[in-house]
């Protein structure tokens, strides 16, 4: 905290403004609207922290991250209230009357302190919080117990996002309703203004071009998605194919600050290992909603904001008991589909993606796109100043900060299709992260970088996805030291070198689109498991993964290097058949072009570049460094 006495400012602002921080969401909203003073040297902002919030521990860090240095404690703010021309708050709780100018009818003067503008910190006023100065049947922010002091309204203005809140306020507290003004919603408008940054935000969250980004949104408390339907996260990651989907979690700041980041990451360790992106709580949620293709959520504001942006929504939980019975958020819950337990997740997500998104914005947001102008006019009117000439607008939403991890082990199921004179054979592989997938989901493909010791002896396929010049030696060494059917390694030239228990060597290249080495290796193993011959790769097989389909062909090996050895000398694989046609011996069929008996055959498809899309649904992880292709993989018995 900083003492304002004795300051020698370089810029002397004529109109000091006091910003009241309480919870992380309320502070977030205040930081939003303070952007409307941009470029005005007449206004200087001082923060004070009103204690008592469940997420109050995070406020100091949030202000520090926002670059706020001018912070005074609550009692100092109360003592010095007369020096401020305006106060802004986004929470109605904890003694705001001590700060604000509350007129006393029948007395001379206008009271002490600045005029206070009170705003919601979420999407309107919906949640009932009876332990915060209100009554059990009314929404926090609309209750007389929070808005009146000795029968007089505390705020000079109550900013609302929609006229329906004004109607509920008039019924609950007519004295405060006289001071209400509908300004629209600043958070919604900030997201609208940043839709052009969608690709930037998706890349920051690890979503590849065309990959479907499913954002999971959870409010706090026991009726929330995390409180009541914790298994939803594991289910999404276990059922949604990893090459087609990316899953991110946006959790309410109260979840983060009640339990702490370390505890949250500990609880979600399996999900993060399976590819979950954990979005940090301060600024990331807006960017995540802009980036999202679909949202799975609950009754929190973030889920509704997603629907207001036109994002398809599935509900996994909905705490009606926490909501004002008259809140439109209840109507939103009634008309939004739930994620059902008796149907597969992919089908349900595909359905909401294909259906027209129902109009939701009009329920709780009015005057979209104009909140900046309306709020700035309100603030400057109370300050007694003419607003700046430039248009009112908010800052750009920054890229989200998130915790994530590369997936390094997959369960792979597959389907094959024989070729025809007009078309080559086809192999379709479907990968789900091994950390959350059931063993029956397919054979196990493991990357060299996988840290789970228990998976090492279970893998049917080992992969090294980071390109290196010793790819053939690595494959040979892996077949000698590991009990796997197939080993494959990426090369610097963007191909994949692959060997198997039958002594077959392939150098594989994708013709049209690059594929992760793990996908190429999984496709070769799947083809073998379905009875296909290795010779077929010399003429080419179409490999499908996610939204990508490309021809993969074995090509002739490069000249041998002096350091190359012979065929891998390894005992027969005990867990999986060799990479041969089942009717032939392990030494079996003649090696196809591009397989040189154990001599070095180089490269294979690009390591780790995924092109996913529903059209196109192919996926490469946007977070991975250019030199580090998609991680390797390992396998168990395929389907």
Coordinates of C-alpha atoms in Angstrom, one line a residue:
X1 CA 0.0 0.0 0.0
X2 CA 1.2 3.5 -0.7
X3 CA 0.7 6.6 1.4
X4 CA -0.5 9.5 -0.8
X5 CA 0.9 12.1 1.6
X6 CA 4.1 13.9 0.5
X7 CA 3.8 12.8 -3.1
X8 CA 5.6 15.1 -5.6
X9 CA 3.9 14.1 -8.9
X10 CA 5.3 15.0 -12.3
X11 CA 1.8 15.3 -13.7
X12 CA -0.7 17.1 -11.6
X13 CA -4.1 15.7 -12.4
X14 CA -7.0 17.9 -11.5
X15 CA -9.7 15.2 -11.1
X16 CA -8.5 12.2 -9.0
X17 CA -10.7 9.1 -9.3
X18 CA -10.8 6.3 -6.6
X19 CA -11.2 2.7 -8.0
X20 CA -12.5 0.2 -5.5
X21 CA -11.1 -3.4 -5.9
X22 CA -12.6 -6.2 -3.9
X23 CA -12.7 -9.6 -5.6
X24 CA -10.7 -10.6 -8.7
X25 CA -13.8 -10.4 -11.0
X26 CA -14.8 -7.0 -9.5
X27 CA -11.3 -5.7 -10.0
X28 CA -11.3 -7.0 -13.5
X29 CA -14.4 -5.0 -14.3
X30 CA -13.0 -1.8 -12.8
X31 CA -9.8 -2.2 -14.7
X32 CA -11.9 -2.6 -17.9
X33 CA -13.8 0.7 -17.4
X34 CA -10.8 2.7 -16.3
X35 CA -9.5 2.3 -19.8
X36 CA -12.1 4.9 -20.8
X37 CA -9.9 7.6 -19.2
X38 CA -7.2 6.8 -21.8
X39 CA -5.2 9.8 -23.0
X40 CA -6.7 12.3 -20.4
X41 CA -4.0 14.0 -18.2
X42 CA -6.8 15.6 -16.1
X43 CA -7.7 12.2 -14.5
X44 CA -5.5 10.1 -12.2
X45 CA -6.6 6.9 -10.6
X46 CA -5.9 5.6 -7.1
X47 CA -6.9 2.1 -6.1
X48 CA -8.1 0.9 -2.7
X49 CA -8.9 -2.7 -1.7
X50 CA -12.2 -3.4 0.0
X51 CA -11.4 -6.6 2.0
X52 CA -13.6 -9.6 2.5
X53 CA -13.8 -11.5 -0.9
X54 CA -13.2 -15.2 -1.4
X55 CA -10.8 -14.2 -4.2
X56 CA -9.3 -11.2 -2.3
X57 CA -5.9 -12.9 -2.0
X58 CA -5.6 -12.6 -5.8
X59 CA -6.3 -8.9 -6.0
X60 CA -2.9 -7.6 -5.1
X61 CA -1.2 -9.8 -7.7
X62 CA -3.8 -8.8 -10.3
X63 CA -3.2 -5.1 -9.7
X64 CA 0.6 -5.7 -9.8
X65 CA 0.3 -7.5 -13.1
X66 CA -1.8 -4.7 -14.5
X67 CA 1.0 -2.2 -13.6
X68 CA -1.0 -0.5 -10.8
X69 CA 1.3 1.2 -8.3
X70 CA -1.0 3.8 -6.7
X71 CA -2.8 1.7 -4.1
X72 CA -3.9 2.9 -0.6
X73 CA -5.5 0.9 2.1
X74 CA -9.3 1.0 2.8
X75 CA -9.1 3.1 6.0
X76 CA -6.9 5.7 4.3
X77 CA -9.3 5.8 1.4
X78 CA -12.2 6.5 3.8
X79 CA -10.2 9.2 5.6
X80 CA -9.3 10.9 2.4
X81 CA -12.5 10.4 0.5
X82 CA -13.2 14.1 0.1
X83 CA -10.2 14.5 -2.2
X84 CA -11.7 12.3 -4.9
X85 CA -14.1 13.5 -7.6
X86 CA -15.5 10.1 -8.5
X87 CA -15.4 6.5 -7.1
X88 CA -15.9 3.3 -9.2
X89 CA -16.9 -0.1 -7.8
X90 CA -18.1 -3.4 -9.2
X91 CA -19.2 -5.1 -6.0
X92 CA -22.0 -3.8 -3.7
X93 CA -20.5 -5.3 -0.6
X94 CA -18.7 -4.2 2.6
X95 CA -19.3 -0.6 3.8
X96 CA -19.3 1.4 0.5
X97 CA -21.4 4.0 2.4
X98 CA -18.2 4.9 4.3
X99 CA -16.6 6.0 1.1
X100 CA -19.4 7.5 -1.1
X101 CA -21.3 10.7 -0.9
X102 CA -24.7 9.8 0.6
X103 CA -26.9 12.8 0.8
X104 CA -28.8 13.4 4.0
X105 CA -32.3 14.7 3.3
X106 CA -33.2 17.8 5.4
X107 CA -29.5 18.7 6.0
X108 CA -27.5 21.3 4.3
X109 CA -24.7 20.2 1.8
X110 CA -24.5 17.1 -0.3
X111 CA -22.7 14.7 2.0
X112 CA -19.1 13.7 2.1
X113 CA -17.0 11.7 -0.4
X114 CA -17.2 11.3 -4.1
X115 CA -20.2 10.2 -6.1
X116 CA -20.0 6.4 -6.6
X117 CA -20.8 4.5 -9.8
X118 CA -21.7 0.9 -9.0
X119 CA -21.5 -1.7 -11.7
X120 CA -22.0 -5.5 -12.0
X121 CA -18.8 -7.5 -12.2
X122 CA -20.4 -10.3 -14.3
X123 CA -23.3 -10.5 -16.7
X124 CA -25.8 -8.4 -14.9
X125 CA -27.1 -9.3 -11.4
X126 CA -28.1 -13.0 -11.2
X127 CA -26.6 -14.8 -8.2
X128 CA -28.1 -14.8 -4.8
X129 CA -25.5 -14.3 -2.1
X130 CA -27.5 -13.9 1.2
X131 CA -24.3 -13.9 3.4
X132 CA -23.1 -10.7 1.8
X133 CA -25.6 -8.2 3.1
X134 CA -28.5 -9.3 1.0
X135 CA -31.6 -11.4 1.4
X136 CA -32.0 -15.0 0.2
X137 CA -34.6 -14.3 -2.5
X138 CA -32.9 -11.4 -4.3
X139 CA -29.8 -11.1 -6.5
X140 CA -26.7 -9.6 -5.2
X141 CA -26.4 -6.0 -6.5
X142 CA -30.2 -5.5 -6.6
X143 CA -30.9 -5.8 -2.9
X144 CA -31.8 -2.9 -0.6
X145 CA -29.5 -4.2 2.1
X146 CA -26.5 -3.6 -0.2
X147 CA -27.7 -0.4 -1.9
X148 CA -29.2 1.7 1.0
X149 CA -27.6 3.1 4.1
X150 CA -30.1 4.5 6.7
X151 CA -32.7 4.4 4.0
X152 CA -30.7 6.4 1.4
X153 CA -29.1 5.1 -1.8
X154 CA -25.3 4.7 -1.6
X155 CA -24.4 4.9 -5.3
X156 CA -25.0 8.0 -7.3
X157 CA -25.5 5.8 -10.4
X158 CA -26.1 2.1 -10.8
X159 CA -24.9 1.0 -14.2
X160 CA -26.8 -2.0 -15.7
X161 CA -26.4 -4.1 -18.8
X162 CA -30.1 -4.5 -19.6
X163 CA -33.4 -2.9 -18.8
X164 CA -34.7 -6.2 -17.3
X165 CA -32.3 -5.5 -14.4
X166 CA -33.8 -2.1 -14.0
X167 CA -37.2 -3.7 -13.7
X168 CA -36.0 -6.1 -11.0
X169 CA -34.2 -3.3 -9.2
X170 CA -37.4 -1.1 -9.3
X171 CA -39.3 -3.9 -7.7
X172 CA -36.7 -4.6 -5.0
X173 CA -35.3 -1.1 -4.3
X174 CA -37.1 1.7 -5.9
X175 CA -34.9 4.3 -4.3
X176 CA -31.8 3.0 -6.1
X177 CA -33.8 2.3 -9.3
X178 CA -34.1 6.1 -9.7
X179 CA -30.3 6.3 -10.1
X180 CA -30.0 3.4 -12.6
X181 CA -28.8 3.7 -16.1
X182 CA -28.5 1.0 -18.8
X183 CA -25.0 1.2 -20.3
X184 CA -24.6 -2.2 -21.9
X185 CA -21.8 -4.6 -21.0
X186 CA -18.1 -3.6 -21.3
X187 CA -16.7 -7.2 -21.2
X188 CA -19.0 -8.3 -24.0
X189 CA -18.0 -5.3 -26.1
X190 CA -14.3 -5.9 -25.5
X191 CA -14.7 -9.4 -26.9
X192 CA -16.7 -8.1 -29.9
X193 CA -13.9 -5.6 -30.6
X194 CA -11.3 -8.3 -30.6
X195 CA -12.9 -10.9 -32.8
X196 CA -10.2 -10.1 -35.4
X197 CA -7.6 -11.5 -33.0
X198 CA -9.2 -14.9 -32.9
X199 CA -6.4 -16.7 -34.8
X200 CA -3.8 -15.1 -32.5
X201 CA -5.7 -16.3 -29.4
X202 CA -6.2 -19.8 -30.8
X203 CA -2.5 -20.1 -31.5
X204 CA -1.7 -19.0 -27.9
X205 CA -4.0 -21.8 -26.6
X206 CA -2.4 -24.4 -28.8
X207 CA -5.3 -24.9 -31.2
X208 CA -4.1 -25.7 -34.7
X209 CA -5.7 -24.4 -37.9
X210 CA -9.1 -26.1 -38.3
X211 CA -8.9 -27.9 -35.0
X212 CA -12.1 -27.6 -32.9
X213 CA -11.4 -25.7 -29.7
X214 CA -13.8 -26.7 -26.9
X215 CA -13.6 -24.3 -23.9
X216 CA -14.9 -25.6 -20.6
X217 CA -16.2 -22.9 -18.4
X218 CA -16.8 -23.4 -14.6
X219 CA -18.0 -20.9 -12.1
X220 CA -17.3 -21.5 -8.4
X221 CA -19.2 -23.3 -5.6
X222 CA -20.6 -26.8 -5.3
X223 CA -23.2 -26.5 -8.0
X224 CA -20.6 -25.4 -10.6
X225 CA -19.2 -27.7 -13.3
X226 CA -16.0 -28.3 -11.3
X227 CA -18.0 -28.7 -8.1
X228 CA -20.8 -31.0 -9.4
X229 CA -19.5 -32.5 -12.7
X230 CA -15.8 -32.8 -12.2
X231 CA -15.6 -35.9 -14.5
X232 CA -16.8 -33.8 -17.5
X233 CA -13.2 -32.7 -18.2
X234 CA -11.9 -36.3 -18.2
X235 CA -14.7 -37.4 -20.3
X236 CA -14.2 -34.7 -23.0
X237 CA -10.5 -35.6 -23.2
X238 CA -11.1 -39.3 -23.2
X239 CA -13.7 -39.2 -26.0
X240 CA -12.7 -36.3 -28.3
X241 CA -10.1 -37.3 -30.9
X242 CA -6.8 -35.5 -30.2
X243 CA -6.2 -34.6 -33.8
X244 CA -9.5 -32.9 -34.2
X245 CA -10.1 -31.2 -30.9
X246 CA -8.3 -29.1 -28.3
X247 CA -9.8 -28.6 -24.8
X248 CA -9.2 -25.6 -22.6
X249 CA -10.6 -24.8 -19.1
X250 CA -11.6 -21.4 -17.9
X251 CA -12.3 -21.6 -14.1
X252 CA -13.7 -18.8 -12.0
X253 CA -11.1 -16.7 -10.1
X254 CA -12.6 -17.9 -6.8
X255 CA -11.6 -21.5 -7.7
X256 CA -8.0 -20.3 -8.3
X257 CA -7.7 -18.2 -5.3
X258 CA -9.5 -20.4 -2.8
X259 CA -7.4 -23.5 -3.7
X260 CA -4.3 -22.0 -5.4
X261 CA -2.7 -22.6 -8.7
X262 CA -0.5 -25.4 -7.4
X263 CA -3.5 -27.4 -6.0
X264 CA -5.5 -26.8 -9.1
X265 CA -2.7 -28.1 -11.4
X266 CA -2.3 -31.1 -9.0
X267 CA -6.0 -32.0 -9.2
X268 CA -5.9 -31.6 -13.0
X269 CA -2.6 -33.3 -13.6
X270 CA -4.0 -36.2 -15.7
X271 CA -6.1 -33.8 -17.8
X272 CA -3.2 -31.5 -18.4
X273 CA -1.1 -34.5 -19.4
X274 CA -3.9 -35.4 -21.8
X275 CA -3.8 -32.1 -23.5
X276 CA -6.0 -29.8 -21.4
X277 CA -5.0 -26.1 -21.6
X278 CA -5.6 -24.4 -18.2
X279 CA -6.3 -20.7 -18.8
X280 CA -5.1 -18.4 -16.1
X281 CA -7.8 -16.3 -14.5
X282 CA -7.1 -12.6 -15.0
X283 CA -7.3 -11.8 -18.7
X284 CA -7.4 -15.2 -20.4
X285 CA -11.1 -15.9 -20.2
X286 CA -12.1 -13.2 -22.8
X287 CA -9.5 -14.4 -25.3
X288 CA -10.5 -18.0 -24.7
X289 CA -14.2 -17.3 -25.6
X290 CA -13.2 -15.4 -28.7
X291 CA -11.0 -18.4 -29.7
X292 CA -13.6 -21.0 -28.9
X293 CA -15.6 -23.1 -31.4
X294 CA -17.9 -24.5 -28.7
X295 CA -18.3 -24.1 -24.9
X296 CA -19.2 -26.6 -22.3
X297 CA -20.3 -24.8 -19.1
X298 CA -22.7 -24.0 -16.3
X299 CA -24.6 -21.1 -14.8
X300 CA -21.6 -18.8 -14.6
X301 CA -21.3 -15.5 -16.5
X302 CA -18.5 -16.9 -18.7
X303 CA -20.8 -19.5 -20.2
X304 CA -23.5 -16.9 -20.9
X305 CA -20.9 -14.5 -22.5
X306 CA -19.9 -17.4 -24.8
X307 CA -23.5 -17.8 -25.9
X308 CA -23.9 -14.0 -26.3
X309 CA -20.9 -14.1 -28.7
X310 CA -22.7 -16.8 -30.8
X311 CA -20.7 -19.7 -29.6
X312 CA -22.5 -23.0 -29.4
X313 CA -23.0 -24.1 -25.7
X314 CA -23.6 -27.4 -23.9
X315 CA -24.3 -27.3 -20.2
X316 CA -22.7 -29.9 -17.9
X317 CA -24.2 -28.3 -14.7
X318 CA -26.5 -25.5 -13.9
X319 CA -27.0 -24.3 -10.3
X320 CA -30.6 -22.9 -10.4
X321 CA -30.7 -22.7 -6.7
X322 CA -28.0 -20.1 -6.7
X323 CA -29.9 -17.8 -9.1
X324 CA -32.5 -15.2 -8.6
X325 CA -35.8 -16.9 -9.7
X326 CA -36.5 -13.9 -12.0
X327 CA -33.1 -13.8 -13.6
X328 CA -33.1 -14.4 -17.4
X329 CA -30.1 -16.6 -16.8
X330 CA -32.6 -19.2 -15.6
X331 CA -34.4 -19.0 -18.9
X332 CA -31.0 -19.4 -20.6
X333 CA -30.4 -22.6 -18.7
X334 CA -33.8 -24.0 -19.6
X335 CA -33.3 -23.6 -23.4
X336 CA -29.7 -24.6 -23.6
X337 CA -28.9 -28.3 -24.3
X338 CA -27.2 -30.4 -21.6
X339 CA -24.3 -32.7 -22.3
X340 CA -25.9 -36.2 -21.9
X341 CA -24.2 -39.1 -20.2
X342 CA -26.0 -41.7 -22.5
X343 CA -24.5 -40.4 -25.7
X344 CA -21.0 -39.9 -27.0
X345 CA -19.4 -36.5 -26.6
X346 CA -18.2 -36.1 -30.2
X347 CA -21.7 -36.6 -31.6
X348 CA -23.1 -34.0 -29.2
X349 CA -20.4 -31.5 -29.9
X350 CA -20.9 -32.0 -33.7
X351 CA -24.6 -31.4 -33.3
X352 CA -24.3 -28.1 -31.6
X353 CA -21.6 -27.0 -34.0
X354 CA -23.9 -27.8 -37.0
X355 CA -27.1 -26.2 -35.5
X356 CA -27.7 -22.5 -35.7
X357 CA -26.7 -20.9 -32.4
X358 CA -29.8 -19.6 -30.6
X359 CA -29.9 -15.9 -30.0
X360 CA -28.8 -15.3 -26.4
X361 CA -27.4 -11.8 -26.2
X362 CA -30.8 -10.1 -25.9
X363 CA -31.5 -11.8 -22.6
X364 CA -29.0 -9.9 -20.5
X365 CA -27.1 -7.4 -22.8
X366 CA -28.5 -4.2 -24.3
X367 CA -26.9 -1.7 -26.6
X368 CA -24.1 -4.0 -27.8
X369 CA -21.0 -2.2 -29.0
X370 CA -21.8 1.1 -27.2
X371 CA -20.8 0.4 -23.6
X372 CA -17.6 2.4 -23.9
X373 CA -19.4 5.6 -25.1
X374 CA -22.2 5.2 -22.6
X375 CA -20.0 4.6 -19.6
X376 CA -17.5 7.3 -20.5
X377 CA -20.3 9.9 -20.8
X378 CA -21.6 8.8 -17.4
X379 CA -18.2 9.1 -15.7
X380 CA -17.4 12.5 -17.2
X381 CA -20.8 13.8 -16.4
X382 CA -20.2 13.1 -12.7
X383 CA -16.7 14.5 -12.9
X384 CA -18.1 17.7 -14.4
X385 CA -15.6 17.4 -17.4
X386 CA -16.1 17.4 -21.1
X387 CA -15.0 14.0 -22.5
X388 CA -11.9 13.8 -24.7
X389 CA -12.6 14.3 -28.4
X390 CA -11.4 10.9 -29.6
X391 CA -13.9 8.0 -29.6
X392 CA -14.3 6.0 -26.5
X393 CA -12.9 2.5 -26.7
X394 CA -11.3 -0.2 -24.6
X395 CA -7.8 -1.6 -24.9
X396 CA -7.1 -4.7 -27.0
X397 CA -7.6 -8.0 -25.1
X398 CA -4.1 -9.5 -24.6
X399 CA -3.1 -13.1 -25.5
X400 CA -4.2 -15.6 -22.8
X401 CA -1.7 -17.0 -20.4
X402 CA -2.2 -20.7 -19.9
X403 CA -0.7 -23.9 -18.5
X404 CA -0.4 -26.8 -21.0
X405 CA 1.6 -29.8 -21.9
X406 CA 2.5 -31.8 -25.0
X407 CA 0.7 -35.1 -25.3
X408 CA 3.2 -37.9 -25.5
X409 CA 1.1 -41.0 -25.4
X410 CA -2.0 -42.0 -27.3
X411 CA -4.5 -44.8 -27.6
X412 CA -5.2 -45.5 -31.2
X413 CA -8.2 -47.1 -32.9
X414 CA -8.4 -47.5 -36.6
X415 CA -10.3 -48.6 -39.7
X416 CA -8.9 -49.7 -43.0
X417 CA -10.2 -49.8 -46.5
X418 CA -8.9 -51.9 -49.4
X419 CA -7.7 -50.2 -52.5
X420 CA -9.3 -50.3 -55.9
X421 CA -7.9 -49.9 -59.4
X422 CA -9.0 -46.2 -59.2
X423 CA -8.0 -45.5 -55.6
X424 CA -5.3 -46.5 -53.2
X425 CA -6.0 -48.2 -49.9
X426 CA -7.0 -46.0 -46.9
X427 CA -6.2 -46.1 -43.2
X428 CA -8.0 -43.9 -40.7
X429 CA -6.5 -43.5 -37.2
X430 CA -8.3 -42.0 -34.3
X431 CA -6.0 -40.9 -31.4
X432 CA -7.1 -40.1 -27.8
X433 CA -4.7 -39.2 -25.1
X434 CA -3.5 -42.2 -23.1
X435 CA -3.6 -40.3 -19.8
X436 CA -7.4 -40.2 -19.8
X437 CA -8.4 -42.9 -22.4
X438 CA -9.6 -46.3 -21.5
X439 CA -7.2 -49.2 -22.4
X440 CA -9.9 -50.6 -24.7
X441 CA -9.7 -47.4 -26.8
X442 CA -6.9 -48.9 -28.9
X443 CA -3.3 -49.8 -29.1
X444 CA -0.7 -47.7 -27.3
X445 CA 1.6 -45.3 -29.2
X446 CA 4.3 -43.7 -27.0
X447 CA 6.7 -40.9 -27.7
X448 CA 10.3 -41.1 -26.6
X449 CA 9.6 -38.1 -24.3
X450 CA 6.8 -39.8 -22.4
X451 CA 7.5 -39.8 -18.7
X452 CA 5.1 -42.5 -17.6
X453 CA 7.3 -45.5 -16.8
X454 CA 4.3 -47.9 -16.7
X455 CA 3.6 -47.2 -20.3
X456 CA 7.0 -48.1 -21.6
X457 CA 6.5 -51.9 -21.6
X458 CA 2.9 -51.7 -22.8
X459 CA 3.6 -49.7 -26.0
X460 CA 3.0 -51.3 -29.4
X461 CA 4.6 -48.3 -31.2
X462 CA 7.5 -46.1 -30.1
X463 CA 8.2 -42.8 -31.8
X464 CA 10.7 -40.1 -31.7
X465 CA 9.1 -36.9 -33.0
X466 CA 12.0 -34.5 -32.7
X467 CA 13.9 -34.7 -36.0
X468 CA 17.5 -36.0 -35.7
X469 CA 20.1 -37.2 -38.1
X470 CA 20.5 -40.6 -36.3
X471 CA 16.9 -41.7 -36.9
X472 CA 17.8 -45.1 -38.3
X473 CA 20.1 -45.9 -35.4
X474 CA 17.5 -44.8 -32.9
X475 CA 14.9 -47.1 -34.5
X476 CA 17.3 -50.0 -34.5
X477 CA 18.2 -49.4 -30.9
X478 CA 14.6 -49.0 -29.8
X479 CA 13.7 -52.3 -31.4
X480 CA 16.6 -54.0 -29.6
X481 CA 15.8 -52.5 -26.2
X482 CA 12.0 -52.2 -26.2
X483 CA 9.2 -54.8 -26.4
X484 CA 7.4 -53.0 -29.2
X485 CA 6.2 -54.0 -32.7
X486 CA 7.1 -50.8 -34.5
X487 CA 9.6 -48.0 -33.9
X488 CA 9.7 -44.8 -36.0
X489 CA 11.7 -41.5 -35.9
X490 CA 11.5 -38.2 -37.6
X491 CA 14.3 -37.0 -39.8
X492 CA 15.5 -33.4 -40.5
X493 CA 14.2 -33.7 -44.1
X494 CA 10.6 -34.2 -42.9
X495 CA 10.2 -37.9 -43.4
X496 CA 9.8 -40.8 -41.0
X497 CA 12.1 -43.8 -40.8
X498 CA 10.3 -46.9 -39.5
X499 CA 11.3 -50.4 -38.6
X500 CA 9.5 -53.5 -37.3
X501 CA 10.1 -56.8 -35.7
X502 CA 10.0 -58.6 -39.1
X503 CA 13.1 -56.7 -40.2
X504 CA 11.2 -54.4 -42.6
X505 CA 12.5 -50.8 -43.0
X506 CA 10.4 -48.0 -44.5
X507 CA 11.2 -44.4 -45.3
X508 CA 7.8 -42.7 -45.4
X509 CA 6.8 -39.3 -46.8
X510 CA 3.4 -37.6 -46.9
X511 CA 2.6 -36.3 -50.4
X512 CA 0.2 -33.5 -49.7
X513 CA 0.1 -32.5 -46.1
X514 CA 2.6 -33.1 -43.3
X515 CA 1.6 -35.5 -40.6
X516 CA 3.0 -36.1 -37.1
X517 CA 5.4 -39.0 -37.0
X518 CA 3.2 -40.6 -34.4
X519 CA 0.3 -40.6 -36.8
X520 CA 2.4 -42.1 -39.6
X521 CA 3.7 -44.8 -37.3
X522 CA 0.2 -45.5 -36.0
X523 CA -1.1 -45.8 -39.5
X524 CA 1.6 -48.4 -40.5
X525 CA 0.8 -50.4 -37.3
X526 CA -2.9 -50.2 -38.0
X527 CA -2.4 -51.4 -41.6
X528 CA -0.4 -54.4 -40.4
X529 CA -2.9 -55.3 -37.7
X530 CA -5.6 -55.3 -40.3
X531 CA -3.7 -57.8 -42.4
X532 CA -2.2 -55.4 -44.9
X533 CA 1.2 -56.0 -46.5
X534 CA 4.1 -53.7 -46.1
X535 CA 4.6 -53.7 -49.9
X536 CA 1.5 -51.6 -50.2
X537 CA 3.3 -48.5 -48.8
X538 CA 5.6 -48.5 -51.9
X539 CA 2.7 -47.4 -54.1
X540 CA 1.0 -45.4 -51.4
X541 CA -1.8 -45.5 -48.8
X542 CA -4.0 -42.7 -47.9
X543 CA -3.8 -41.9 -44.2
X544 CA -6.7 -40.0 -42.5
X545 CA -6.3 -38.4 -39.0
X546 CA -8.7 -35.8 -37.8
X547 CA -9.5 -33.6 -40.8
X548 CA -6.4 -34.4 -42.7
X549 CA -6.2 -37.0 -45.4
X550 CA -3.0 -37.4 -47.4
X551 CA -1.1 -40.0 -49.4
X552 CA 1.8 -41.6 -47.6
X553 CA 4.4 -43.5 -49.7
X554 CA 7.5 -45.4 -49.0
X555 CA 10.4 -44.1 -51.0
X556 CA 13.8 -45.5 -51.9
X557 CA 16.4 -45.1 -49.2
X558 CA 19.3 -42.6 -49.4
X559 CA 22.9 -43.7 -49.9
X560 CA 24.2 -45.6 -46.9
X561 CA 26.3 -43.7 -44.4
X562 CA 29.5 -45.3 -43.1
X563 CA 28.2 -45.4 -39.6
X564 CA 25.1 -47.4 -40.5
X565 CA 24.7 -50.8 -39.0
X566 CA 22.8 -53.9 -40.1
X567 CA 19.4 -55.1 -39.3
X568 CA 18.3 -54.6 -35.7
X569 CA 19.1 -57.7 -33.7
X570 CA 16.2 -58.0 -31.4
X571 CA 14.3 -61.0 -30.0
X572 CA 10.8 -61.6 -31.4
X573 CA 8.2 -59.2 -30.0
X574 CA 6.1 -61.0 -27.5
X575 CA 3.2 -58.5 -27.2
X576 CA 2.3 -57.7 -30.9
X577 CA 2.7 -59.4 -34.3
X578 CA 5.5 -58.2 -36.5
X579 CA 4.8 -55.7 -39.2
X580 CA 4.1 -58.4 -41.8
X581 CA 1.1 -60.0 -43.4
X582 CA -0.1 -62.6 -41.0
X583 CA 0.2 -65.4 -43.5
X584 CA 3.9 -64.8 -44.0
X585 CA 6.8 -65.5 -41.8
X586 CA 8.5 -62.8 -39.7
X587 CA 11.4 -62.8 -42.1
X588 CA 8.6 -62.8 -44.6
X589 CA 7.8 -60.9 -47.7
X590 CA 10.3 -59.2 -49.9
X591 CA 11.1 -55.7 -48.7
X592 CA 9.3 -53.0 -50.6
X593 CA 11.1 -50.2 -52.3
X594 CA 12.4 -47.9 -49.7
X595 CA 13.1 -50.7 -47.3
X596 CA 16.8 -51.8 -47.3
X597 CA 17.0 -54.7 -45.1
X598 CA 18.3 -53.0 -42.1
X599 CA 20.5 -50.6 -43.9
X600 CA 19.8 -47.0 -43.2
X601 CA 16.5 -45.8 -44.8
X602 CA 16.0 -42.2 -43.9
X603 CA 13.2 -39.8 -43.2
X604 CA 9.5 -39.8 -42.7
X605 CA 6.7 -37.3 -42.6
X606 CA 7.1 -34.1 -40.8
X607 CA 7.5 -34.5 -37.1
X608 CA 4.6 -33.0 -35.3
X609 CA 2.9 -30.8 -37.8
X610 CA -0.8 -31.4 -37.6
X611 CA -3.3 -29.9 -40.0
X612 CA -6.6 -30.5 -38.5
X613 CA -10.0 -29.3 -39.6
X614 CA -13.5 -30.1 -39.8
X615 CA -12.9 -28.7 -43.1
X616 CA -9.9 -28.6 -42.9
X617 CA -9.6 -30.2 -39.4
X618 CA -5.9 -30.9 -39.1
X619 CA -3.8 -30.0 -36.2
X620 CA -0.4 -29.0 -35.3
X621 CA 0.2 -27.7 -31.8
X622 CA 0.8 -24.0 -32.1
X623 CA 2.9 -23.8 -28.9
X624 CA 5.6 -26.2 -30.1
X625 CA 8.9 -24.6 -31.1
X626 CA 9.6 -24.8 -34.8
X627 CA 12.5 -27.2 -34.3
X628 CA 10.5 -29.5 -32.1
X629 CA 7.8 -31.4 -34.0
X630 CA 4.9 -33.2 -32.5
X631 CA 6.0 -35.5 -29.7
X632 CA 6.5 -39.2 -30.2
X633 CA 4.1 -41.9 -29.3
X634 CA 3.7 -45.4 -28.1
X635 CA 1.1 -48.1 -28.5
X636 CA -0.8 -51.1 -27.2
X637 CA -3.1 -53.4 -29.1
X638 CA -5.0 -51.7 -31.9
X639 CA -8.6 -52.2 -32.7

